Short mmCIF file of C-alpha atoms in Angstrom, two decimals:
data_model
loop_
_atom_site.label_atom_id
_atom_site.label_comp_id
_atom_site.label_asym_id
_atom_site.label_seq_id
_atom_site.Cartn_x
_atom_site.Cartn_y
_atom_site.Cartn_z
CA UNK A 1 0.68 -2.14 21.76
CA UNK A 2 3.75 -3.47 20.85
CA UNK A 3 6.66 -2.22 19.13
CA UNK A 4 10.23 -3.17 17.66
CA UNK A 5 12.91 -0.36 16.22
CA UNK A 6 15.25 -0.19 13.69
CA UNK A 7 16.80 3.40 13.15
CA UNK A 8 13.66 5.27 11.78
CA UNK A 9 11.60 2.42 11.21
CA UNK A 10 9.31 0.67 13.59
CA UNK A 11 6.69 -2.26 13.51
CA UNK A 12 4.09 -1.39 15.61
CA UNK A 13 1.90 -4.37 16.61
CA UNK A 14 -1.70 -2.79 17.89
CA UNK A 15 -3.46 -5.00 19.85
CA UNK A 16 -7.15 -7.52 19.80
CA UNK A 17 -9.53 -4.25 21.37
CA UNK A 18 -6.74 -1.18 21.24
CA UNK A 19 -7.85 1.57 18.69
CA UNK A 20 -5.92 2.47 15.84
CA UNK A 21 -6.06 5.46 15.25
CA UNK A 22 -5.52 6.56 18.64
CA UNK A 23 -2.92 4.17 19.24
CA UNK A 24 -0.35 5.32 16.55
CA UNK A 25 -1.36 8.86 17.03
CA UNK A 26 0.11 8.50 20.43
CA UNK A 27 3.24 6.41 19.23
CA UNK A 28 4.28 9.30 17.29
CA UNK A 29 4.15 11.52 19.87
CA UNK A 30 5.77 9.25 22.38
CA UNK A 31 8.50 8.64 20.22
CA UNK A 32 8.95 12.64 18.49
CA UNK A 33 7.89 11.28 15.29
CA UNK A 34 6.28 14.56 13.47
CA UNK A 35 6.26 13.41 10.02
CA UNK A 36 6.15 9.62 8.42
CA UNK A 37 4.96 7.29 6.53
CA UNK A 38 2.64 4.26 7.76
CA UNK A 39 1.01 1.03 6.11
CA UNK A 40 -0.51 -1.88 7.44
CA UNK A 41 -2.30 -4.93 7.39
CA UNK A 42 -5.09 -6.84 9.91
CA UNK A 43 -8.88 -7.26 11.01
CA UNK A 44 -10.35 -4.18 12.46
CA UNK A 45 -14.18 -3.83 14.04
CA UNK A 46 -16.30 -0.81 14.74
CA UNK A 47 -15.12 1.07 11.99
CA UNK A 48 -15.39 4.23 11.63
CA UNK A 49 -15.71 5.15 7.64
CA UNK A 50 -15.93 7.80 5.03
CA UNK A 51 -14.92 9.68 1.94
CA UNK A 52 -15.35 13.81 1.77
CA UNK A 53 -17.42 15.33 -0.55
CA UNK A 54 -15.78 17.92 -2.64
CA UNK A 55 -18.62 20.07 -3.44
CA UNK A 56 -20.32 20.51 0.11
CA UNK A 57 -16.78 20.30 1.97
CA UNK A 58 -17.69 17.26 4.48
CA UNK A 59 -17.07 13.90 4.78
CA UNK A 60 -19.77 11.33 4.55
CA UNK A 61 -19.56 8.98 7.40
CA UNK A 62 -20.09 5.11 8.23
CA UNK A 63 -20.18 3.16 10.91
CA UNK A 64 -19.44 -0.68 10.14
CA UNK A 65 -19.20 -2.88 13.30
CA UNK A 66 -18.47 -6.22 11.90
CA UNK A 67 -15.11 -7.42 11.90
CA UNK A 68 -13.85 -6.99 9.06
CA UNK A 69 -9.83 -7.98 6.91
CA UNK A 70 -7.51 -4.63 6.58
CA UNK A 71 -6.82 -5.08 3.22
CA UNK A 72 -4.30 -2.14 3.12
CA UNK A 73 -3.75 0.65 5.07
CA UNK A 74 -2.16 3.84 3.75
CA UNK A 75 -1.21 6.63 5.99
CA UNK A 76 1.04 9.86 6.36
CA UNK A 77 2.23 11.75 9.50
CA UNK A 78 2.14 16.11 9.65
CA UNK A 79 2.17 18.14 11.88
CA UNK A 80 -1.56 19.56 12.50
CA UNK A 81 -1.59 22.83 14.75
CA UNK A 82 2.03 21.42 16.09
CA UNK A 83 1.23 17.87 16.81
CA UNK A 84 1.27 15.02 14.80
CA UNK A 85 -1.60 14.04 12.58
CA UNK A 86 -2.30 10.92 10.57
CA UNK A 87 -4.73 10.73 7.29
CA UNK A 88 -4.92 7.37 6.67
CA UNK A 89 -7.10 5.54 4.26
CA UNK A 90 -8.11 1.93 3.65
CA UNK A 91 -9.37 -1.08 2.03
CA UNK A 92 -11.13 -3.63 3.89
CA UNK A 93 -12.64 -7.46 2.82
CA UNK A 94 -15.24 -9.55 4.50
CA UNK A 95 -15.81 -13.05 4.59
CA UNK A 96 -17.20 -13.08 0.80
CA UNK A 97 -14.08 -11.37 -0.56
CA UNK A 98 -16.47 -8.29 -0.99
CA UNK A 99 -14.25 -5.01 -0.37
CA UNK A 100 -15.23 -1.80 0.80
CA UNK A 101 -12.87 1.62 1.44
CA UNK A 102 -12.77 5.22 2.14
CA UNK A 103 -11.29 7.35 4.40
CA UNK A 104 -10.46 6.05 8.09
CA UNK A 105 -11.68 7.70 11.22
CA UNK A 106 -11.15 5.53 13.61
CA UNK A 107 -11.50 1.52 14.22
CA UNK A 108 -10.54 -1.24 16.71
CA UNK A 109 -8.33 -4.10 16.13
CA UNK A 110 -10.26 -7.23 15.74
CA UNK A 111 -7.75 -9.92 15.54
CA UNK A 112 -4.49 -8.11 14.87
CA UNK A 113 -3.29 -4.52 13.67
CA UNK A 114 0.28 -5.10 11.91
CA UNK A 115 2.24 -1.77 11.05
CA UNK A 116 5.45 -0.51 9.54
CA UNK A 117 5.73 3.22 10.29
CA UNK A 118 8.65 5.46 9.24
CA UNK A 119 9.77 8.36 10.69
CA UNK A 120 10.61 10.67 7.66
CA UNK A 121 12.96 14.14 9.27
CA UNK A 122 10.86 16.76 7.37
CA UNK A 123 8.91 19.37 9.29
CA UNK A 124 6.03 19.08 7.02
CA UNK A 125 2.75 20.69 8.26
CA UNK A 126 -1.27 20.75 7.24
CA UNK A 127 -2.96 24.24 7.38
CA UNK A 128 -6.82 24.78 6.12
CA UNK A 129 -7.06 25.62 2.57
CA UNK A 130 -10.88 27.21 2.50
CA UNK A 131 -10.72 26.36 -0.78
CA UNK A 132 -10.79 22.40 -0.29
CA UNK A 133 -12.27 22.86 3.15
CA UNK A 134 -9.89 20.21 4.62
CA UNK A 135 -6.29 20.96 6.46
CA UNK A 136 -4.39 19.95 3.46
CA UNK A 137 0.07 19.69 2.95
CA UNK A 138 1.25 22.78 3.02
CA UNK A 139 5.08 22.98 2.31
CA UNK A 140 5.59 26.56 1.00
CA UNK A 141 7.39 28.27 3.62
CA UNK B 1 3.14 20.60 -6.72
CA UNK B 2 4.75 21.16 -3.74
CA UNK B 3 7.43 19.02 -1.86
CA UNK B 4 9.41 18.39 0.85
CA UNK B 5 12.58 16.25 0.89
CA UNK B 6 14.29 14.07 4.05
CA UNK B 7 17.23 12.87 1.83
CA UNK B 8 15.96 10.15 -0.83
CA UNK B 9 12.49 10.09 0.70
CA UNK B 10 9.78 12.93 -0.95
CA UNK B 11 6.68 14.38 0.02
CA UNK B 12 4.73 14.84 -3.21
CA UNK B 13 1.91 17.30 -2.65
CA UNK B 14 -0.36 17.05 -6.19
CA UNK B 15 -2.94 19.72 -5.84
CA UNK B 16 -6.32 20.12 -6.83
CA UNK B 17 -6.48 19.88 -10.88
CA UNK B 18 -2.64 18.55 -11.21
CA UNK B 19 -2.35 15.17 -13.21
CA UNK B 20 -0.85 12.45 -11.10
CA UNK B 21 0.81 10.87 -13.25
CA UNK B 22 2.19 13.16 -15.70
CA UNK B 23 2.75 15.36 -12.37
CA UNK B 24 5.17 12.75 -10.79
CA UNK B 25 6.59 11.52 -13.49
CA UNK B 26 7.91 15.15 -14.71
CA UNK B 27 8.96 15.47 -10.52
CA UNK B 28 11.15 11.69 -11.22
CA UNK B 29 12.74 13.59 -14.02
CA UNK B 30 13.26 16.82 -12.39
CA UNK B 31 15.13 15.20 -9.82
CA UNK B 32 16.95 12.49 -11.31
CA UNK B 33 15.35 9.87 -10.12
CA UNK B 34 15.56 6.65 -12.45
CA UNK B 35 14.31 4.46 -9.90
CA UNK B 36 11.97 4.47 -7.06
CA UNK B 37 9.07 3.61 -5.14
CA UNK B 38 5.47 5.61 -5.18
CA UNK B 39 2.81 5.43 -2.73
CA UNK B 40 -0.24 8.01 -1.65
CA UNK B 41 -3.70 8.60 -1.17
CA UNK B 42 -5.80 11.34 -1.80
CA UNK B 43 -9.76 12.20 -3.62
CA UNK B 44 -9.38 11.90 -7.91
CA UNK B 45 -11.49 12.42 -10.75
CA UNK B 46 -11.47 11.59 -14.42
CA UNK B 47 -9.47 8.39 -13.95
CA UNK B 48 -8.64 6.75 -16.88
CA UNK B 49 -8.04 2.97 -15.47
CA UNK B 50 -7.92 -0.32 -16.98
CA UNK B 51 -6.73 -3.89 -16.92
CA UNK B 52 -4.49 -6.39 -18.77
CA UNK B 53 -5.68 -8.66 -20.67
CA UNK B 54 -3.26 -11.60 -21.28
CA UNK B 55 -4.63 -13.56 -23.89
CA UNK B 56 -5.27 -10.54 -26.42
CA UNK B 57 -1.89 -8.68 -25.31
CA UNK B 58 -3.63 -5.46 -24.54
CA UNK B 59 -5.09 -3.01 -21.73
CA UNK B 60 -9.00 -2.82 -21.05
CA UNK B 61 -9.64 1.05 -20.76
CA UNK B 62 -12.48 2.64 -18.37
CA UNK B 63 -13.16 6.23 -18.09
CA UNK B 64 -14.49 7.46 -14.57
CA UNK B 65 -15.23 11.24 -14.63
CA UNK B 66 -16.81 11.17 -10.82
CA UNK B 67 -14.72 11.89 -7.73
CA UNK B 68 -13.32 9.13 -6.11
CA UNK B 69 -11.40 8.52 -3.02
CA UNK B 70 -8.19 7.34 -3.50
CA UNK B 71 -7.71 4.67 -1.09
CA UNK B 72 -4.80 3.17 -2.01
CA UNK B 73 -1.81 3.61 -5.13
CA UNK B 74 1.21 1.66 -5.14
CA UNK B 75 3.90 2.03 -7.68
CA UNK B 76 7.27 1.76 -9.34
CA UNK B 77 9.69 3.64 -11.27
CA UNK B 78 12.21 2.12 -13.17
CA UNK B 79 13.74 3.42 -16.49
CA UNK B 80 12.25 2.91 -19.91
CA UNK B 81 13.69 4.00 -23.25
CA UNK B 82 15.84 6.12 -21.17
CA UNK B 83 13.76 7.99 -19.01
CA UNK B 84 11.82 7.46 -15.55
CA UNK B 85 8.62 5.34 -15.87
CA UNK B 86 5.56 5.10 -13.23
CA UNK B 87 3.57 1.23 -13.14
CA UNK B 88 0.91 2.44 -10.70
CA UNK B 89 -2.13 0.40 -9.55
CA UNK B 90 -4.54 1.81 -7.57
CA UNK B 91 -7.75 1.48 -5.32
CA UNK B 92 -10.80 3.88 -5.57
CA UNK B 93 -14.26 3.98 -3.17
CA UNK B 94 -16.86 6.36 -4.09
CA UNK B 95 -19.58 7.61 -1.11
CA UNK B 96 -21.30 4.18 -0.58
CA UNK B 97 -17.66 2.71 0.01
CA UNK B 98 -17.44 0.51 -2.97
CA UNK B 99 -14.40 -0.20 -4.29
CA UNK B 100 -12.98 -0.50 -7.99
CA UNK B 101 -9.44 -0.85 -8.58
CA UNK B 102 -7.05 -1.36 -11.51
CA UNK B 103 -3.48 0.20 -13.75
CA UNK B 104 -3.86 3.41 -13.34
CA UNK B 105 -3.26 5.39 -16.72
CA UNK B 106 -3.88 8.74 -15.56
CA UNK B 107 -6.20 10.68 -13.18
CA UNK B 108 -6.77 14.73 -11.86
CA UNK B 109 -6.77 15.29 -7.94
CA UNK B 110 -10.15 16.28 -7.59
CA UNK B 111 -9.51 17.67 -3.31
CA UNK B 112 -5.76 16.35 -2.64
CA UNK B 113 -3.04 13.95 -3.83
CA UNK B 114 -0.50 13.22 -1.29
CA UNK B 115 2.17 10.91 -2.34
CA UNK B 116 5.19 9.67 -0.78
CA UNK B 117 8.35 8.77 -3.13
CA UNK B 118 11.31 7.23 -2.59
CA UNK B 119 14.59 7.41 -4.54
CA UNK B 120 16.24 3.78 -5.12
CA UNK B 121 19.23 4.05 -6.27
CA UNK B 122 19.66 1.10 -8.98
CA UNK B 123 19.61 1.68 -12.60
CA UNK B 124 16.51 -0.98 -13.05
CA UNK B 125 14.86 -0.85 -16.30
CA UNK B 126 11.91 -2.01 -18.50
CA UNK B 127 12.38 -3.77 -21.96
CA UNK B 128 9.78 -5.17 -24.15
CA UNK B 129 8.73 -9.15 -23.32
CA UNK B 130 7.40 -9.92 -26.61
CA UNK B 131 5.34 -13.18 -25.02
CA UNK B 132 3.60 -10.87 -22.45
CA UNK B 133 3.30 -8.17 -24.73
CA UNK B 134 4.54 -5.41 -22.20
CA UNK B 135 7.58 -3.26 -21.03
CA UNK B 136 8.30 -5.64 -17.95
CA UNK B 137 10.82 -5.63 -15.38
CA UNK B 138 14.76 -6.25 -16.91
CA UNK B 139 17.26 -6.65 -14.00
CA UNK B 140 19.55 -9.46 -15.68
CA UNK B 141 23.11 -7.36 -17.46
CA UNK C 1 12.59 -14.19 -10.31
CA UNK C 2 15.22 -11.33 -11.29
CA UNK C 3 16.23 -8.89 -8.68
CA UNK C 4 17.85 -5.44 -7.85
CA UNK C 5 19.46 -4.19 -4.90
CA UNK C 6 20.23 -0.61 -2.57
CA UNK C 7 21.14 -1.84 0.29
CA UNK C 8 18.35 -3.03 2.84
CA UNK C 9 15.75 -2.55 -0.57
CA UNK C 10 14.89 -4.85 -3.40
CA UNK C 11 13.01 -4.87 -5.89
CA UNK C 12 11.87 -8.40 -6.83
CA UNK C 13 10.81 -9.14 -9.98
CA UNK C 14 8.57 -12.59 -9.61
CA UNK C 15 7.82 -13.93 -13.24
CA UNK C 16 4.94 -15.60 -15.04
CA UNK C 17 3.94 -18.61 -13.56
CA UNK C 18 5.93 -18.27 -10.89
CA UNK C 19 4.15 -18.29 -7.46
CA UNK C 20 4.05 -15.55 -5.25
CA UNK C 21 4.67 -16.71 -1.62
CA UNK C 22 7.25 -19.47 -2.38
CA UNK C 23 9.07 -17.45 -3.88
CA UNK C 24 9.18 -14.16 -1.94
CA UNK C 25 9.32 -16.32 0.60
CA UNK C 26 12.76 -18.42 -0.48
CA UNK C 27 14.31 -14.76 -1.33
CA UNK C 28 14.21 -13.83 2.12
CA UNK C 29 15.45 -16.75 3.14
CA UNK C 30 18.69 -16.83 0.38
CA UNK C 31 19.53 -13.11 1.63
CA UNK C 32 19.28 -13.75 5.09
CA UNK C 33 16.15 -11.17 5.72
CA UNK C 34 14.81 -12.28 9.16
CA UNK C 35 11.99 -9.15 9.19
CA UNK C 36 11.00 -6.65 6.37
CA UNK C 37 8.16 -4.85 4.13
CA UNK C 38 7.09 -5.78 1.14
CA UNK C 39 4.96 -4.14 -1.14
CA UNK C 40 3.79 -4.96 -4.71
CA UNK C 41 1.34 -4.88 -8.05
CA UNK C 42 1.16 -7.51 -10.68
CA UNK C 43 -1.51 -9.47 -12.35
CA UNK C 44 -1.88 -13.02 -10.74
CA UNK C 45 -3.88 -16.28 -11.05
CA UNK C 46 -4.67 -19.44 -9.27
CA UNK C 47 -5.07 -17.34 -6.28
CA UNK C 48 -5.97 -19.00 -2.39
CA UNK C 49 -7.30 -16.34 -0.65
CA UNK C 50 -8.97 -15.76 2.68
CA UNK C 51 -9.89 -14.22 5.83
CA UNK C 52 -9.47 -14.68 9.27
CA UNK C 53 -13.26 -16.32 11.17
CA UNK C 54 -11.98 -14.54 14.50
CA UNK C 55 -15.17 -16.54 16.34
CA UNK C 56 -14.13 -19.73 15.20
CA UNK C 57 -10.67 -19.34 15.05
CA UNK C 58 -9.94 -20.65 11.81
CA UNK C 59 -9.26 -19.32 8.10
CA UNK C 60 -12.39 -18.91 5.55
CA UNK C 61 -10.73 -20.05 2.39
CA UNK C 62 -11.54 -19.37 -0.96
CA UNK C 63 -9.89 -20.25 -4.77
CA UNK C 64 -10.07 -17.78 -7.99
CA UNK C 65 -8.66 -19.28 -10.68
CA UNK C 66 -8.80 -16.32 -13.15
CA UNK C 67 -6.46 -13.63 -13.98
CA UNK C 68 -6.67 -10.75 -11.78
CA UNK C 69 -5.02 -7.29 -11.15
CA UNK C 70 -3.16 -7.36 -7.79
CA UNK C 71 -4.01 -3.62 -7.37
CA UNK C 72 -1.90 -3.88 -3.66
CA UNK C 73 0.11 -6.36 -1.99
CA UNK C 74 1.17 -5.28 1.58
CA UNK C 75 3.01 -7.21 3.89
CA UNK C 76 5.32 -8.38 6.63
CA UNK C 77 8.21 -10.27 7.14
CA UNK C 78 8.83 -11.67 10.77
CA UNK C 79 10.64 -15.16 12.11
CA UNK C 80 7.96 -17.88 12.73
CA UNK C 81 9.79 -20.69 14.59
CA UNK C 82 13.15 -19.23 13.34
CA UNK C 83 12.26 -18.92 9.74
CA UNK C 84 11.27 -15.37 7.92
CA UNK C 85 7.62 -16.19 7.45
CA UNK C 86 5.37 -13.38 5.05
CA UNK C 87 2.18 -12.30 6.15
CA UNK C 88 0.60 -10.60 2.89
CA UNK C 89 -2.68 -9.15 2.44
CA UNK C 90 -4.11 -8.14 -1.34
CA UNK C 91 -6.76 -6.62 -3.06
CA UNK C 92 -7.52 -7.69 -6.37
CA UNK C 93 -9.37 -6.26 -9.49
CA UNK C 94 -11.35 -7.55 -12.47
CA UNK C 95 -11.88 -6.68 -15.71
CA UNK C 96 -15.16 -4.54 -14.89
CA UNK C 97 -12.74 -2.96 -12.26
CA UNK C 98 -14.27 -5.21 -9.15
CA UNK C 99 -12.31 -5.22 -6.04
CA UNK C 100 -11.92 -8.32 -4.13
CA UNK C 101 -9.51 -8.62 -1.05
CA UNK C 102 -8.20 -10.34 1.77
CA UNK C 103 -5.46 -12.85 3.25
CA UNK C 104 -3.18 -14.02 0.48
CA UNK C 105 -2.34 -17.61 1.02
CA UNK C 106 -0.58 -18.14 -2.54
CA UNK C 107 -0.92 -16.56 -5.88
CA UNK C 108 0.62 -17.71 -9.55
CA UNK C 109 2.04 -14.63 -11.78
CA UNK C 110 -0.18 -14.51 -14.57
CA UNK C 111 1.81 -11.45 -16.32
CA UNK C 112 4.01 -9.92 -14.06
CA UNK C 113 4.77 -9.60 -10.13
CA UNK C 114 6.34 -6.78 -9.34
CA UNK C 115 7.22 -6.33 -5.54
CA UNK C 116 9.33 -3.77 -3.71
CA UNK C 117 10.94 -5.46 -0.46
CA UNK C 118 12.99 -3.20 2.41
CA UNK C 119 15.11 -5.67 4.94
CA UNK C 120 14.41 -4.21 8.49
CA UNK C 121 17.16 -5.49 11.03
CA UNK C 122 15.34 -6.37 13.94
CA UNK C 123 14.92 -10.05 15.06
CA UNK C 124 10.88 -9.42 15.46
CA UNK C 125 9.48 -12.94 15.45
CA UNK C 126 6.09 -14.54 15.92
CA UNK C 127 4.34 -16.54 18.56
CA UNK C 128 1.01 -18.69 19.01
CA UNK C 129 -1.39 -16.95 20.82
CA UNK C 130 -3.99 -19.02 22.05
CA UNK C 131 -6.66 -16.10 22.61
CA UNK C 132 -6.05 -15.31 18.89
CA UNK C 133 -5.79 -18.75 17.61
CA UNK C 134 -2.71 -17.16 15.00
CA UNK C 135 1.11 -16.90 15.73
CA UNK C 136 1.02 -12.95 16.01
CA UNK C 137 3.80 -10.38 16.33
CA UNK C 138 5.64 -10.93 19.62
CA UNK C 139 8.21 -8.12 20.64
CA UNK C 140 8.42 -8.59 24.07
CA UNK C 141 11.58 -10.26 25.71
#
């Protein structure tokens, strides 16, 4: 990992073989970032896939090991039981132009993992709403 | 709806049965913001979604009813007639991880929408450009 | 192209027929933006897309000459041998609401291209590397 600051905002260059996931998890935490904002671009592997299913309350999950473009990346930062979380979802392409998408887990970088992540100053938390079954914004003080 | 501000940078929290789009829209003009940038992710249902079509000078409307993962919506709001105005395209992947994508005319949060909006503080606008047959971007005095 | 500034953010207004990467690319380079984000939506044509053949080390190219919805742009703006150089990735939609996806080599506006750019004042830059067989974000001194 490699990274470059201006003010609140960052590039964060994850690495051929680092995680994602893991990687910027840690960044925030390194660098006291509770709540943000995060896209990116790249080619991931070993993907780790899904999209949650509303009326039974748990995700559906793929694993896709091929290497695959990172079409977009869309992500937030909240605190989750006081440490910072990140729900991130993406698109990714193959070599047909065929995309596929859901919600991220967890991947590897393939190639290169290219991010822009900014630090918003908001205390903004998650807390389990039984109703949706996930930890979902929760801004009501 | 519920929100959390870090100066011109909000945390939109559309909740489970909200309209996106009329949701955010209303939240542009509750807090006088004329121009801006949109993005989020989140799980949706009935999506009304379309595309342009250039040589006829009008929108191709689809109806989705299912839920769908929203894996990626990018937008703008400038002014038009007057008041705040949302151009949002968006990705979608259902439980196999196929993606459709497309304008995005309006949609219910079927689990969560979580948005991130930022204020910019011009006074762009849209104006009718009779040979594309849309409101499109005006920036020239 | 019209445009509209806040400071460090734009929002760049690239019209029909114009192309994409030339001239997002020439706007950086008129307001001296060495590194920034750019995101964006439009409906394009002529469009030279790809994706990365990490094996081989070389781009799979492909050409869609048809109008399409550009349902996200995302990219980056770093120095590549002292020039800002873009590095965009897009996913595209038809009218039957098909995603396609990948590396964005150039695009023509077919109706409108409307893209949000933030200058970031860092002097990240990009370098061969040889294990990659790309010039890649560098940020070490």
């Amino acid at each position: 990992m490699q990274y470059k600051q201006d003010g609140n905002t960052y590039f964060v260059y994850v690495q051929q073989n680092e995680k994602i996931m893991d990687t910027l998890t840690q960044f925030c935490k390194d660098h006291d970032i509770h709540n943000g904002q995060i896209s990116g671009i790249g080619a991931i592997k070993n993907i780790e896939i899904g999209s949650y299913d509303v009326e039974n309350k748990e995700y559906i999950i793929h694993q896709l090991n091929e290497v695959w473009e990172l079409t977009s990346y869309q992500a937030n930062v909240l605190l989750k039981d006081g440490e910072p979380f990140i729900h991130a979802h993406i698109n990714i392409s193959d070599h047909n132009l065929t995309v596929k998408g859901g919600h991220l887990f967890e991947a590897d970088v393939a190639a290169v993992g290219e991010f822009i992540l900014r630090k918003i100053e908001t205390d903004g938390k998650r807390e389990l709403d039984p109703n949706i079954g996930l930890a979902t914004m929760c801004f009501l003080d």
